[in-house]
């Protein structure tokens, strides 16, 4: 099991388009992936749950991944966040 944090660094935060891109990544994996603030974790494969987080720029999110492909899932999620969801700023 991986339990780490990730920072939201893109200008608009985890808005609808960014959440959609995160869903594209998370749904590729068999691992159970949760994201949230502190103890309030949500399913990172559910668009409505992600939008309800209200994670703006500068938010530090907790990321919990458990499953057979957890390392690869972490790598791709970190890359997506680092690339600022491939949005022009």
mmCIF file of N, CA and C in Angstrom, residues 2-49:
data_model
loop_
_atom_site.group_PDB
_atom_site.id
_atom_site.type_symbol
_atom_site.label_atom_id
_atom_site.label_comp_id
_atom_site.label_asym_id
_atom_site.label_seq_id
_atom_site.Cartn_x
_atom_site.Cartn_y
_atom_site.Cartn_z
ATOM 1 N N UNK A 2 0.496 2.218 -0.800
ATOM 2 C CA UNK A 2 1.192 3.499 -0.878
ATOM 3 C C UNK A 2 0.300 4.548 -0.236
ATOM 4 N N UNK A 3 0.865 5.333 0.672
ATOM 5 C CA UNK A 3 0.145 6.426 1.329
ATOM 6 C C UNK A 3 1.075 7.631 1.294
ATOM 7 N N UNK A 4 0.770 8.589 0.419
ATOM 8 C CA UNK A 4 1.653 9.733 0.218
ATOM 9 C C UNK A 4 0.831 10.996 0.012
ATOM 10 N N UNK A 5 1.505 12.094 -0.255
ATOM 11 C CA UNK A 5 0.790 13.340 -0.547
ATOM 12 C C UNK A 5 1.214 13.844 -1.921
ATOM 13 N N UNK A 6 0.354 14.678 -2.482
ATOM 14 C CA UNK A 6 0.619 15.276 -3.784
ATOM 15 C C UNK A 6 0.052 16.696 -3.766
ATOM 16 N N UNK A 7 0.791 17.626 -4.345
ATOM 17 C CA UNK A 7 0.368 19.030 -4.345
ATOM 18 C C UNK A 7 -0.313 19.408 -5.655
ATOM 19 N N UNK A 8 -1.396 20.159 -5.532
ATOM 20 C CA UNK A 8 -2.097 20.689 -6.700
ATOM 21 C C UNK A 8 -1.373 21.977 -7.092
ATOM 22 N N UNK A 9 -0.730 21.976 -8.270
ATOM 23 C CA UNK A 9 0.072 23.136 -8.664
ATOM 24 C C UNK A 9 -0.455 23.853 -9.908
ATOM 25 N N UNK A 10 -1.457 23.279 -10.562
ATOM 26 C CA UNK A 10 -1.999 23.956 -11.743
ATOM 27 C C UNK A 10 -2.882 25.124 -11.326
ATOM 28 N N UNK A 11 -2.993 26.110 -12.200
ATOM 29 C CA UNK A 11 -3.649 27.376 -11.888
ATOM 30 C C UNK A 11 -5.096 27.225 -11.419
ATOM 31 N N UNK A 12 -5.852 26.346 -12.043
ATOM 32 C CA UNK A 12 -7.282 26.229 -11.742
ATOM 33 C C UNK A 12 -7.627 25.138 -10.729
ATOM 34 N N UNK A 13 -6.622 24.405 -10.256
ATOM 35 C CA UNK A 13 -6.890 23.349 -9.288
ATOM 36 C C UNK A 13 -7.531 22.132 -9.939
ATOM 37 N N UNK A 14 -8.157 21.333 -9.107
ATOM 38 C CA UNK A 14 -8.762 20.082 -9.586
ATOM 39 C C UNK A 14 -10.198 20.367 -10.054
ATOM 40 N N UNK A 15 -10.304 21.114 -11.157
ATOM 41 C CA UNK A 15 -11.599 21.481 -11.728
ATOM 42 C C UNK A 15 -12.077 20.353 -12.652
ATOM 43 N N UNK A 16 -13.146 20.580 -13.391
ATOM 44 C CA UNK A 16 -13.767 19.513 -14.187
ATOM 45 C C UNK A 16 -12.817 18.889 -15.213
ATOM 46 N N UNK A 17 -12.120 19.707 -15.988
ATOM 47 C CA UNK A 17 -11.240 19.155 -17.027
ATOM 48 C C UNK A 17 -10.076 18.386 -16.407
ATOM 49 N N UNK A 18 -9.483 18.956 -15.364
ATOM 50 C CA UNK A 18 -8.364 18.282 -14.686
ATOM 51 C C UNK A 18 -8.836 16.977 -14.042
ATOM 52 N N UNK A 19 -10.012 17.014 -13.445
ATOM 53 C CA UNK A 19 -10.562 15.797 -12.833
ATOM 54 C C UNK A 19 -10.799 14.727 -13.889
ATOM 55 N N UNK A 20 -11.280 15.138 -15.054
ATOM 56 C CA UNK A 20 -11.492 14.200 -16.154
ATOM 57 C C UNK A 20 -10.197 13.542 -16.588
ATOM 58 N N UNK A 21 -9.126 14.328 -16.640
ATOM 59 C CA UNK A 21 -7.823 13.775 -17.018
ATOM 60 C C UNK A 21 -7.311 12.818 -15.948
ATOM 61 N N UNK A 22 -7.575 13.157 -14.679
ATOM 62 C CA UNK A 22 -7.180 12.255 -13.592
ATOM 63 C C UNK A 22 -7.941 10.936 -13.682
ATOM 64 N N UNK A 23 -9.221 11.016 -14.007
ATOM 65 C CA UNK A 23 -10.048 9.811 -14.172
ATOM 66 C C UNK A 23 -9.498 8.940 -15.300
ATOM 67 N N UNK A 24 -9.069 9.568 -16.393
ATOM 68 C CA UNK A 24 -8.488 8.798 -17.507
ATOM 69 C C UNK A 24 -7.288 7.976 -17.041
ATOM 70 N N UNK A 25 -6.512 8.551 -16.136
ATOM 71 C CA UNK A 25 -5.343 7.836 -15.619
ATOM 72 C C UNK A 25 -5.755 6.765 -14.601
ATOM 73 N N UNK A 26 -6.547 7.144 -13.615
ATOM 74 C CA UNK A 26 -6.859 6.208 -12.524
ATOM 75 C C UNK A 26 -7.654 4.987 -12.982
ATOM 76 N N UNK A 27 -8.528 5.160 -13.957
ATOM 77 C CA UNK A 27 -9.358 4.029 -14.393
ATOM 78 C C UNK A 27 -8.584 2.992 -15.203
ATOM 79 N N UNK A 28 -7.355 3.299 -15.576
ATOM 80 C CA UNK A 28 -6.525 2.323 -16.297
ATOM 81 C C UNK A 28 -5.969 1.244 -15.368
ATOM 82 N N UNK A 29 -6.030 1.510 -14.072
ATOM 83 C CA UNK A 29 -5.383 0.617 -13.116
ATOM 84 C C UNK A 29 -6.378 -0.204 -12.323
ATOM 85 N N UNK A 30 -5.928 -1.398 -11.942
ATOM 86 C CA UNK A 30 -6.769 -2.282 -11.144
ATOM 87 C C UNK A 30 -6.722 -1.919 -9.665
ATOM 88 N N UNK A 31 -5.704 -1.196 -9.254
ATOM 89 C CA UNK A 31 -5.548 -0.820 -7.848
ATOM 90 C C UNK A 31 -6.700 0.057 -7.366
ATOM 91 N N UNK A 32 -6.943 -0.013 -6.061
ATOM 92 C CA UNK A 32 -7.922 0.845 -5.403
ATOM 93 C C UNK A 32 -7.210 2.163 -5.126
ATOM 94 N N UNK A 33 -7.719 3.273 -5.654
ATOM 95 C CA UNK A 33 -7.048 4.566 -5.546
ATOM 96 C C UNK A 33 -7.988 5.562 -4.876
ATOM 97 N N UNK A 34 -7.499 6.152 -3.782
ATOM 98 C CA UNK A 34 -8.267 7.167 -3.069
ATOM 99 C C UNK A 34 -7.441 8.437 -2.983
ATOM 100 N N UNK A 35 -8.144 9.568 -2.969
ATOM 101 C CA UNK A 35 -7.481 10.866 -2.865
ATOM 102 C C UNK A 35 -8.352 11.760 -2.000
ATOM 103 N N UNK A 36 -7.731 12.677 -1.273
ATOM 104 C CA UNK A 36 -8.526 13.566 -0.443
ATOM 105 C C UNK A 36 -7.691 14.413 0.473
ATOM 106 N N UNK A 37 -8.380 15.005 1.431
ATOM 107 C CA UNK A 37 -7.740 15.881 2.403
ATOM 108 C C UNK A 37 -7.779 15.187 3.761
ATOM 109 N N UNK A 38 -6.614 14.860 4.290
ATOM 110 C CA UNK A 38 -6.540 14.208 5.599
ATOM 111 C C UNK A 38 -7.244 12.870 5.609
ATOM 112 N N UNK A 39 -8.229 12.743 6.506
ATOM 113 C CA UNK A 39 -8.965 11.487 6.627
ATOM 114 C C UNK A 39 -10.161 11.417 5.683
ATOM 115 N N UNK A 40 -10.497 12.522 5.025
ATOM 116 C CA UNK A 40 -11.637 12.534 4.094
ATOM 117 C C UNK A 40 -11.139 12.124 2.705
ATOM 118 N N UNK A 41 -11.158 10.825 2.454
ATOM 119 C CA UNK A 41 -10.698 10.286 1.176
ATOM 120 C C UNK A 41 -11.888 9.909 0.309
ATOM 121 N N UNK A 42 -11.724 10.097 -1.003
ATOM 122 C CA UNK A 42 -12.771 9.725 -1.950
ATOM 123 C C UNK A 42 -12.181 8.819 -3.027
ATOM 124 N N UNK A 43 -13.051 8.163 -3.752
ATOM 125 C CA UNK A 43 -12.652 7.280 -4.844
ATOM 126 C C UNK A 43 -12.099 8.132 -5.992
ATOM 127 N N UNK A 44 -10.827 7.923 -6.331
ATOM 128 C CA UNK A 44 -10.184 8.718 -7.384
ATOM 129 C C UNK A 44 -10.595 8.278 -8.782
ATOM 130 N N UNK A 45 -11.552 7.367 -8.869
ATOM 131 C CA UNK A 45 -12.079 6.930 -10.157
ATOM 132 C C UNK A 45 -13.507 7.444 -10.363
ATOM 133 N N UNK A 46 -13.960 8.335 -9.463
ATOM 134 C CA UNK A 46 -15.321 8.855 -9.505
ATOM 135 C C UNK A 46 -15.279 10.373 -9.690
ATOM 136 N N UNK A 47 -15.738 10.851 -10.833
ATOM 137 C CA UNK A 47 -15.645 12.268 -11.184
ATOM 138 C C UNK A 47 -16.365 13.171 -10.187
ATOM 139 N N UNK A 48 -17.537 12.787 -9.742
ATOM 140 C CA UNK A 48 -18.284 13.624 -8.804
ATOM 141 C C UNK A 48 -17.555 13.738 -7.467
ATOM 142 N N UNK A 49 -16.977 12.653 -7.022
ATOM 143 C CA UNK A 49 -16.221 12.678 -5.766
ATOM 144 C C UNK A 49 -15.031 13.622 -5.864
#
